Coordinates of C-alpha atoms in Angstrom, one line a residue:
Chain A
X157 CA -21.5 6.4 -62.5
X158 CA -18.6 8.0 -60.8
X159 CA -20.6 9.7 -58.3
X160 CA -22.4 6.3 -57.1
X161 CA -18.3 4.5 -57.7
X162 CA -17.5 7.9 -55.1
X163 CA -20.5 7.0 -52.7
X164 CA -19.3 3.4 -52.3
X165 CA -15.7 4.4 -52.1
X166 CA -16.7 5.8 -48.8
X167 CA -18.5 3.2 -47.3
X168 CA -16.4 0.8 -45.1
X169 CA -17.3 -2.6 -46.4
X170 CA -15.3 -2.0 -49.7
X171 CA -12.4 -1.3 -48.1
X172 CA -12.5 -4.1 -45.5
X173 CA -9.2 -6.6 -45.8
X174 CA -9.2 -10.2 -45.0
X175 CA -6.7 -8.9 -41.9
X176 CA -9.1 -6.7 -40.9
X177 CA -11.7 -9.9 -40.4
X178 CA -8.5 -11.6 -38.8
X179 CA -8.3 -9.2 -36.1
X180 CA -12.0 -8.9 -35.7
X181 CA -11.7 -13.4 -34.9
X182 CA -8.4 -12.6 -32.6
X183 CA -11.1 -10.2 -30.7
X184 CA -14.2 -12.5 -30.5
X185 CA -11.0 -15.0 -28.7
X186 CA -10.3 -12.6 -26.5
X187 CA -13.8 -11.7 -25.6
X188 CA -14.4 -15.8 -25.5
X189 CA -11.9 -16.2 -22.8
X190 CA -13.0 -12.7 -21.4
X191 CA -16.6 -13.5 -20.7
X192 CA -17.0 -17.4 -21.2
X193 CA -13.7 -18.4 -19.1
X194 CA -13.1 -15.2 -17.0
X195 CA -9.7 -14.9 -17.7
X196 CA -8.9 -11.1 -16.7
X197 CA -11.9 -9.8 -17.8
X198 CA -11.2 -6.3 -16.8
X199 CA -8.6 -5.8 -19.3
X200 CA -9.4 -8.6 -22.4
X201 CA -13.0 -7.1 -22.5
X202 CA -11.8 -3.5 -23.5
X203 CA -8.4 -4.3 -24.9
X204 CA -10.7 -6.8 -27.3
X205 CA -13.3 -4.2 -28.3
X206 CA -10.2 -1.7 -28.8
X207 CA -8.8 -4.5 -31.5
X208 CA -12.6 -5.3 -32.9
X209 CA -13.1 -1.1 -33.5
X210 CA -9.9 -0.3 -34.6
X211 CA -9.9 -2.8 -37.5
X212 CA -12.9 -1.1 -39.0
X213 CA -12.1 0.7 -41.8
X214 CA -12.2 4.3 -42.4
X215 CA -13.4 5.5 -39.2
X216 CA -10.7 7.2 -38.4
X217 CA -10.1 6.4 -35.1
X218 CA -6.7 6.0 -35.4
X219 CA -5.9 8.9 -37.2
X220 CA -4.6 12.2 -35.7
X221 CA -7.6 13.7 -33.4
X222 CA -9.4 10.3 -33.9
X223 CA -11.1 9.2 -30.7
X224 CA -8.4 6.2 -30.0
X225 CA -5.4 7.6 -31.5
X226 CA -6.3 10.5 -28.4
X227 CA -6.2 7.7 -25.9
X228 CA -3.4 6.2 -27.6
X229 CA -1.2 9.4 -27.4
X230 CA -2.4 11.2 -24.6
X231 CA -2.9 8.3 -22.2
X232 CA 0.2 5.3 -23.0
X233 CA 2.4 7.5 -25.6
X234 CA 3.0 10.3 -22.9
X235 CA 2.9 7.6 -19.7
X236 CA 0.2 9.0 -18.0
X237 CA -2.0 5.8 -17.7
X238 CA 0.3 3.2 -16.5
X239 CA 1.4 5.4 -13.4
X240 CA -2.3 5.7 -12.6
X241 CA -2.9 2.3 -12.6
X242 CA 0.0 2.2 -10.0
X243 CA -1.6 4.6 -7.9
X244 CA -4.5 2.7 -7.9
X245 CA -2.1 -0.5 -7.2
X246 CA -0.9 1.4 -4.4
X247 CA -3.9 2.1 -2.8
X248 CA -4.8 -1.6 -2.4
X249 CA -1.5 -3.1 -1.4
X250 CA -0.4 -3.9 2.0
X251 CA 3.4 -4.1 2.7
X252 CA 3.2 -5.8 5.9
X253 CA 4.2 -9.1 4.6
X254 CA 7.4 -7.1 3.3
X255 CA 8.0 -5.1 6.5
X256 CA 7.5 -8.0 8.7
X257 CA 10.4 -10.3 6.3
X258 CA 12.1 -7.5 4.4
X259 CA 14.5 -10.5 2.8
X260 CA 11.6 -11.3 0.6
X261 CA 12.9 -8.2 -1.2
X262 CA 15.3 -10.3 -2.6
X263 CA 12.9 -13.1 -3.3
X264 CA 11.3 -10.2 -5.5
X265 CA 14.6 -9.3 -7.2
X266 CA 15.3 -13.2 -7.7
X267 CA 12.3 -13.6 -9.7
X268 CA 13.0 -10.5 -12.6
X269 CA 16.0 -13.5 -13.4
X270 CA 13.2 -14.5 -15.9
X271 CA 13.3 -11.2 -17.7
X272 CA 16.8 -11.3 -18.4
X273 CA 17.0 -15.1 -19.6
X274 CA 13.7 -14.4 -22.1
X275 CA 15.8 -11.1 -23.2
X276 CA 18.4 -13.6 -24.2
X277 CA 16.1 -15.6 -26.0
X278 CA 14.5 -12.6 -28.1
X279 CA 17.7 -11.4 -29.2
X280 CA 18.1 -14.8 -30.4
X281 CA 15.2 -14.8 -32.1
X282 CA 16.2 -11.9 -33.9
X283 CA 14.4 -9.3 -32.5
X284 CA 16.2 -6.2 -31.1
X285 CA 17.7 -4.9 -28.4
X286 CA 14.3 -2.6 -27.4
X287 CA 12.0 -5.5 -28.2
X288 CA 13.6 -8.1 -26.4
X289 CA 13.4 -6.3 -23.1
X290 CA 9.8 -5.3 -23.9
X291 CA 9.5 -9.2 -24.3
X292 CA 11.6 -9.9 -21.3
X293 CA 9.4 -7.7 -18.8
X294 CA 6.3 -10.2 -19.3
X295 CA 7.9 -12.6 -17.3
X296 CA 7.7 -10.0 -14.5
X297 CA 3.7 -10.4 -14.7
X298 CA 3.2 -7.2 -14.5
X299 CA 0.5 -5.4 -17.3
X300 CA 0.7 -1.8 -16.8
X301 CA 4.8 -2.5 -16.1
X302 CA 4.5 -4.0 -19.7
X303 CA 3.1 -1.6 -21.1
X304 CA 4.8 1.5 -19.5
X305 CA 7.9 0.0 -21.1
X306 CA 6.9 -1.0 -24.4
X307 CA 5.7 2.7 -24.9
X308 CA 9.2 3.7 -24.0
X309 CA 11.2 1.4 -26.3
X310 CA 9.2 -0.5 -28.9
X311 CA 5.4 1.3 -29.1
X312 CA 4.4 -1.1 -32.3
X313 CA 4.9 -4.3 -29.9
X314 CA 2.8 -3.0 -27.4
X315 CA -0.1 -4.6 -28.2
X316 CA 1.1 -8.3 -28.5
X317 CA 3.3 -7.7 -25.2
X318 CA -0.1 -6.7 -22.9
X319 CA -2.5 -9.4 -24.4
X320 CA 0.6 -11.9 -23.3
X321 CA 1.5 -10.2 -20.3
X322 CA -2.1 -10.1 -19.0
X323 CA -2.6 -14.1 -21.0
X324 CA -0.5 -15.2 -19.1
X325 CA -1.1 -13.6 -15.8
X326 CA -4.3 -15.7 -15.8
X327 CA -2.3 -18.8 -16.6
X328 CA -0.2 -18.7 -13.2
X329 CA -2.0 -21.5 -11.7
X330 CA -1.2 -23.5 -14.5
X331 CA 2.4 -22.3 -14.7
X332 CA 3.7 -22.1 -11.6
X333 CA 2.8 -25.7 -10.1
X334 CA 5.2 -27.9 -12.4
X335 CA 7.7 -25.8 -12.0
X336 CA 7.6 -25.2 -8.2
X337 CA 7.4 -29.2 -8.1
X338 CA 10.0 -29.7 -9.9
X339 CA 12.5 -28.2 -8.3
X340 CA 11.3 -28.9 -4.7
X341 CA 11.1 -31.7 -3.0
X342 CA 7.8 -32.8 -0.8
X343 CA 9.6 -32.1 2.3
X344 CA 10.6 -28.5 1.5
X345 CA 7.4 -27.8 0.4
X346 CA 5.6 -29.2 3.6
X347 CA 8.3 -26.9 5.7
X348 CA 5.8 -24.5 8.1
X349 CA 7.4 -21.0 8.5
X350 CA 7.7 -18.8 11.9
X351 CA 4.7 -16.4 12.1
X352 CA 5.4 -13.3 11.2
X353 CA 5.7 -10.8 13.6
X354 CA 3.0 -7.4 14.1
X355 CA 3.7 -4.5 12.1
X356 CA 3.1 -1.2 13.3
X357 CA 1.2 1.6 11.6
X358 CA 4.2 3.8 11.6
X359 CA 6.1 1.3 9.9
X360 CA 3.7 0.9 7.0
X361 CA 3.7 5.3 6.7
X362 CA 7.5 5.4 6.5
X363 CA 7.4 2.4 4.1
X364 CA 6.3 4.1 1.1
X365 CA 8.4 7.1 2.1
X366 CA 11.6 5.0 2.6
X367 CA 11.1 3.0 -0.4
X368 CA 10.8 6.4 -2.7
X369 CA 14.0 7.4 -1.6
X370 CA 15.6 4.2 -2.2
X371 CA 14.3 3.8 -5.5
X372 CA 13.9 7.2 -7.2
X373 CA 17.5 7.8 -6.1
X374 CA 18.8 4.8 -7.5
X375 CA 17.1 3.8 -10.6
X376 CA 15.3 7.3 -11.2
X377 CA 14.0 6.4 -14.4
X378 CA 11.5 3.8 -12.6
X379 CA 10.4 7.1 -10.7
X380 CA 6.9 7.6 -12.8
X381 CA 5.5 4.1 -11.6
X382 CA 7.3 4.2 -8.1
X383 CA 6.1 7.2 -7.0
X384 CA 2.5 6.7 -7.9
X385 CA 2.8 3.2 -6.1
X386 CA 3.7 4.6 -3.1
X387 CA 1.4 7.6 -3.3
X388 CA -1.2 5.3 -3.7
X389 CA 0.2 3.6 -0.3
X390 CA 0.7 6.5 1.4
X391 CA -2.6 7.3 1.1
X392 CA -4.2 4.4 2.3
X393 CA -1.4 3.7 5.1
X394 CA -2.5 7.4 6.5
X395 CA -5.5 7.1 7.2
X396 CA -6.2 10.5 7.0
X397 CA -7.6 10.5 2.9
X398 CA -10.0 8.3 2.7
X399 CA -11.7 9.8 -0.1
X400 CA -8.6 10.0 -2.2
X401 CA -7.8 6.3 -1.1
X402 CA -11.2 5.4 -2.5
X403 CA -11.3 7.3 -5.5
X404 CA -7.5 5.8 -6.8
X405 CA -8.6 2.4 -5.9
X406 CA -12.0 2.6 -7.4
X407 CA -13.6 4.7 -10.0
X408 CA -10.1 6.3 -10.9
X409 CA -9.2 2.4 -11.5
X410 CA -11.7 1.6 -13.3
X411 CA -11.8 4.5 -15.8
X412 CA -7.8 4.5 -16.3
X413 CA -8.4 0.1 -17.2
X414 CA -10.8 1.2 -19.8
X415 CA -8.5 3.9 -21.4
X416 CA -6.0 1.7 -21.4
X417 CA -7.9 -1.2 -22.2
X418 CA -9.2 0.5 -25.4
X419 CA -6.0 2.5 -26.1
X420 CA -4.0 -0.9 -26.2
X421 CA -6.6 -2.8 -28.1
X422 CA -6.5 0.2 -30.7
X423 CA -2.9 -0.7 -31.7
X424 CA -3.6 -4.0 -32.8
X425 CA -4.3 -3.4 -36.7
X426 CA -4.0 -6.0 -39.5
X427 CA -0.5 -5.0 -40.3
X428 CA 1.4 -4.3 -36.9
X429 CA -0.1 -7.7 -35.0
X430 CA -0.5 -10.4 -37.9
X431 CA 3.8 -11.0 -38.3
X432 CA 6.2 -13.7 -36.9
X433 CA 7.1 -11.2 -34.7
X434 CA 3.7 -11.8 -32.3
X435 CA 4.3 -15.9 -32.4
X436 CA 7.8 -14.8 -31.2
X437 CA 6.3 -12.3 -28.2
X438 CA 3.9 -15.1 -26.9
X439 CA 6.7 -18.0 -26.9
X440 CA 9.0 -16.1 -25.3
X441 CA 6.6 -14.7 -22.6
X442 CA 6.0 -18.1 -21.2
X443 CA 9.6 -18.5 -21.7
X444 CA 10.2 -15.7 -19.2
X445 CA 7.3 -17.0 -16.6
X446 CA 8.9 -20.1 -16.3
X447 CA 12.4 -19.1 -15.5
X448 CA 10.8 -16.1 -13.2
X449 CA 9.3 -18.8 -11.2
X450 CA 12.1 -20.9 -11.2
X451 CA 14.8 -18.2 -10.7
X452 CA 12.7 -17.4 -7.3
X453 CA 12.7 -20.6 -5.8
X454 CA 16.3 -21.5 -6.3
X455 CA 17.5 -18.2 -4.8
X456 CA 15.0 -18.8 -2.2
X457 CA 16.8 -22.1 -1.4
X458 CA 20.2 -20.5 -1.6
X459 CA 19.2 -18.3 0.8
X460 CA 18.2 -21.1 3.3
X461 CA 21.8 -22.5 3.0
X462 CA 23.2 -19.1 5.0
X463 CA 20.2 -17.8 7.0
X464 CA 18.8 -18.7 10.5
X465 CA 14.9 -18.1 10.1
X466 CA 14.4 -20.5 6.7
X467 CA 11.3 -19.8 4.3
X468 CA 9.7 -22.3 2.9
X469 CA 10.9 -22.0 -1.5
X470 CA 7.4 -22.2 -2.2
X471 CA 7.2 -18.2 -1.4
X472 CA 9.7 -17.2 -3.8
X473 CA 7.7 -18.2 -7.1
X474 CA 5.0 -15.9 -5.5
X475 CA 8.1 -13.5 -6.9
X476 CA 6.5 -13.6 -10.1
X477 CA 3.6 -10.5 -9.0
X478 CA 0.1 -11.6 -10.6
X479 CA -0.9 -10.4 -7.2
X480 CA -2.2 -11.7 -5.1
X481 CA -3.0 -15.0 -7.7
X482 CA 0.7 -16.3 -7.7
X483 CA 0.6 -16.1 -3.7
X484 CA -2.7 -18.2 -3.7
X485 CA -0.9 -20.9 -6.1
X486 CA 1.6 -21.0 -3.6
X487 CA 0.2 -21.3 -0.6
X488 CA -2.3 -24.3 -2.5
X489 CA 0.8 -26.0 -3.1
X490 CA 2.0 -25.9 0.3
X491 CA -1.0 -26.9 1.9
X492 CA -1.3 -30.2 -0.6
X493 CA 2.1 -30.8 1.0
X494 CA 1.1 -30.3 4.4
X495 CA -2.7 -29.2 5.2
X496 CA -1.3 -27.1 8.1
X497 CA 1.1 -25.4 6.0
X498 CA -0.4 -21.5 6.1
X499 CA 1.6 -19.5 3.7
X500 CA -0.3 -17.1 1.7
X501 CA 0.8 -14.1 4.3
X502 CA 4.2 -15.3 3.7
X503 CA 3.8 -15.5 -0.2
X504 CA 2.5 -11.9 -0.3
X505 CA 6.1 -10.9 0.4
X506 CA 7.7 -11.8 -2.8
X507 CA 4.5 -11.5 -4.7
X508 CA 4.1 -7.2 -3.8
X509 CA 8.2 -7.3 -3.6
X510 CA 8.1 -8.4 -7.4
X511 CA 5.7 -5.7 -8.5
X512 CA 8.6 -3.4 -6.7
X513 CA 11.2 -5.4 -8.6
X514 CA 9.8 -5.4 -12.0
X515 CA 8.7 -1.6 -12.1
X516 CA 13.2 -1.4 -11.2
X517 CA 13.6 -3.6 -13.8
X518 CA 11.7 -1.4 -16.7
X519 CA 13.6 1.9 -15.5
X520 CA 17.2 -0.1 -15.5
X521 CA 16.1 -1.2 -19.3
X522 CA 15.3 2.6 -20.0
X523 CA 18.4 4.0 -18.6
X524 CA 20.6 1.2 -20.6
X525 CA 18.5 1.8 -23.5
X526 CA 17.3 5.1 -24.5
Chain B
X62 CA 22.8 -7.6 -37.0
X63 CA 22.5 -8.1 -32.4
X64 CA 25.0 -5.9 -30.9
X65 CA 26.1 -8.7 -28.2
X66 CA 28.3 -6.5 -26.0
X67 CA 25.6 -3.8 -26.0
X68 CA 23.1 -6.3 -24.9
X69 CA 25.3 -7.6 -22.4
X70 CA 25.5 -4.7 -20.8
X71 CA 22.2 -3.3 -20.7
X72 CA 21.3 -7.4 -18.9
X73 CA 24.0 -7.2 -16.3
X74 CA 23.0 -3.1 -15.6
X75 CA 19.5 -4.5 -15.2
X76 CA 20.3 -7.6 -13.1
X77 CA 22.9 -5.2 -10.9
X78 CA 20.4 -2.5 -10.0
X79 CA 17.3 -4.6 -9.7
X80 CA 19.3 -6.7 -6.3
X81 CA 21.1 -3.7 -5.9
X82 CA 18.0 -1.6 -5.1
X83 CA 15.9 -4.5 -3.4
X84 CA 18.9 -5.4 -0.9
X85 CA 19.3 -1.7 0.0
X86 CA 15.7 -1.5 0.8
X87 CA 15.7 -4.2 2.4
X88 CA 18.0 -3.1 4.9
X89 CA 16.7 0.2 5.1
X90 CA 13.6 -1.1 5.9
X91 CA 15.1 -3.4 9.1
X92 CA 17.2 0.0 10.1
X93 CA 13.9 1.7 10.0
X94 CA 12.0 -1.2 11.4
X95 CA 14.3 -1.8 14.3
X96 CA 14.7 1.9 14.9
X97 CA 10.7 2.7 15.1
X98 CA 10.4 -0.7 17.0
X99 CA 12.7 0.4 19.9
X100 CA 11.3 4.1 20.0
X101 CA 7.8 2.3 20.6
X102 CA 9.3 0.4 23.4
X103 CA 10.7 3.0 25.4
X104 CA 7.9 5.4 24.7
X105 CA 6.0 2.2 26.1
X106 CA 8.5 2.0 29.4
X107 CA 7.9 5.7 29.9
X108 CA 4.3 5.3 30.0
X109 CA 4.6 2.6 32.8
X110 CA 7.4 4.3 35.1

């Protein structure tokens, strides 16, 4: 009797909770918006079946030496995945838009206003001074940004803060519009902006180079994403690597997303995800898109009101990053207001200057923090 | 308990250094811009004298 009371013991269906089953529905959501709506399949496919496995019982794949707990540690604990996924960013962007109108640097740094106003409101909520600015950086719309962070200052929320990060990411068409609207009018919308001028190849090498100094001398705690950013750009701004351009924009990509995918998903058990404390991540989140978008536009009016060359405020709620979908939102706007309004080159600017801006954002929270 | 005046400051660092950094890039990116811009033009001159 107490050998066969030992052999069931050790198989997994006796042990499984009713929060085990409820992370195992929160997964088939994810994989139902995944694969049925599209919504950011690359991440909600693995970052689902990392939740679905992980709420197995006894498999040990969390434990110490488990499978996931070694993608866990080794790949978000020590920060080596995140930065990757920069390279790989990196290797894909083009600054031009940003060389060409470098003052859309500050329509990048206008839109992180969202982060600070949604840190306000965590601490409100009651959550403390490391969650609220792992909360805060959603509204910079930036995943691996999230997530880099979280594993600094609050590892047991990093779970909830990427599936709202990357959530809501999808949900910039819908979030952006109202908001734009609202605080423009139809005319300022319509407004056609000066095309921007050629930028030479030179310009884009000694971008990455310039910005690296800036940055990792300023805020050097941003330094692990920024520097594999720019690598990333250097790269492909050279001309010289293709191979190593491919390979961080491709297949290095795509094996770092399912790591991280999976790693993430992993630390979303019954007991760390299932509290008030997730309700709280996900209102605040849209909390901190909405005044990202909004704190873009505004300063992108205010800057009209003392500059020569205007831009249209559509561009700055392309501040937000979700690149380039927040640039494509805005430049739909702008064409409903005028069909031969053209401004997704001009909505690039803010939108690349915000993944710049929130990566400085995340290191000035870990200074001030840690 | 929320330590108000530690949260205060770590939101005003933040908001500091993230214009801070962007507005220094940015005009170290016109310097460079203007600077690489002109070099191209006389380089271009040369060529035509």
């Amino acid at each position: 009797m107490n050998q066969l009371i030992e052999i069931f013991s050790g198989v997994g269906i006796t042990q499984l909770t009713a929060g085990n089953i409820a992370m195992w529905l929160i997964a088939f959501v994810l994989f139902y918006l995944a694969i049925k709506k599209g919504v950011e399949p690359l991440l909600l496919v693995p970052i689902g079946f990392g939740i679905f496995a992980a709420n197995f019982p006894l498999t040990g794949l969390l434990e110490e030496g488990g499978l996931f707990y070694i993608f866990y540690h080794y790949g978000i604990e020590n920060e080596l995945i995140p930065p990757l996924i920069f390279l790989g960013l990196g290797a894909m962007t083009d600054f031009g838009p940003v060389i060409a109108n470098p003052k859309t640097l500050l329509l990048g740094a206008a839109a992180q206003l969202g982060v600070y106003v949604a840190f306000f409101g965590a601490l409100l909520m009651g959550f403390t001074i490391s969650e609220a600015a792992c909360i805060g950086i959603i509204g910079g719309a930036d995943g691996p940004t999230s997530i880099f962070l979280s594993a600094n200052l609050a590892p047991h929320m990093m779970g909830s803060v990427a599936v709202a990060a990357y959530s809501y990411m999808a949900l910039v068409p819908i979030i952006i519009p109202p908001i734009a609207k609202l605080l423009t009018t139809k005319q300022e919308r319509a407004m056609v902006m000066t095309q921007m001028r050629m930028v030479s190849k030179t310009e884009k090498i000694v971008f990455p180079l310039l910005t690296s100094i800036v940055i990792m001398l300023l805020v050097p705690k941003s330094a692990p994403l920024i520097a594999m950013f720019m690598l990333g750009n250097l790269f492909m701004e050279s001309g010289v690597v293709e191979r190593l351009t491919n390979v961080s924009r491709d297949a290095l990509m795509n094996i770092v997303t399912i790591l991280l995918g999976v790693g993430v998903g992993s630390t979303m058990t019954a007991e760390t995800f299932l509290t008030w404390k997730t309700i709280g991540v996900f209102i605040m989140g849209v909390v901190a898109f909405a005044f990202a978008t909004a704190g873009g536009v505004l300063i992108a009016k205010l800057m009209n009101l003392f500059t020569k060359n205007k831009v249209n405020p559509l561009i700055g709620a392309a501040g937000v990053s979700a690149v380039p979908m927040a640039a494509r939102v805005v430049h739909n706007l702008g064409a409903e207001a005028n069909p031969q309004n053209y401004l997704l080159m001009h909505a690039m600017g803010p939108n690349v200057a915000g993944v710049i801006g929130t990566a400085v954002a995340a290191g000035a929270f870990i200074s001030a923090i840690l | 308990m929320v330590d108000w005046d530690a949260a205060v400051r770590v939101a005003l660092s933040g908001i500091v250094s993230v214009f801070a950094v962007l507005a220094v890039l940015q005009v170290t990116v016109q310097v460079a811009g203007a600077i690489i811009n002109s070099q191209a033009q006389k380089q271009k001159e040369k060529q035509k004298a």
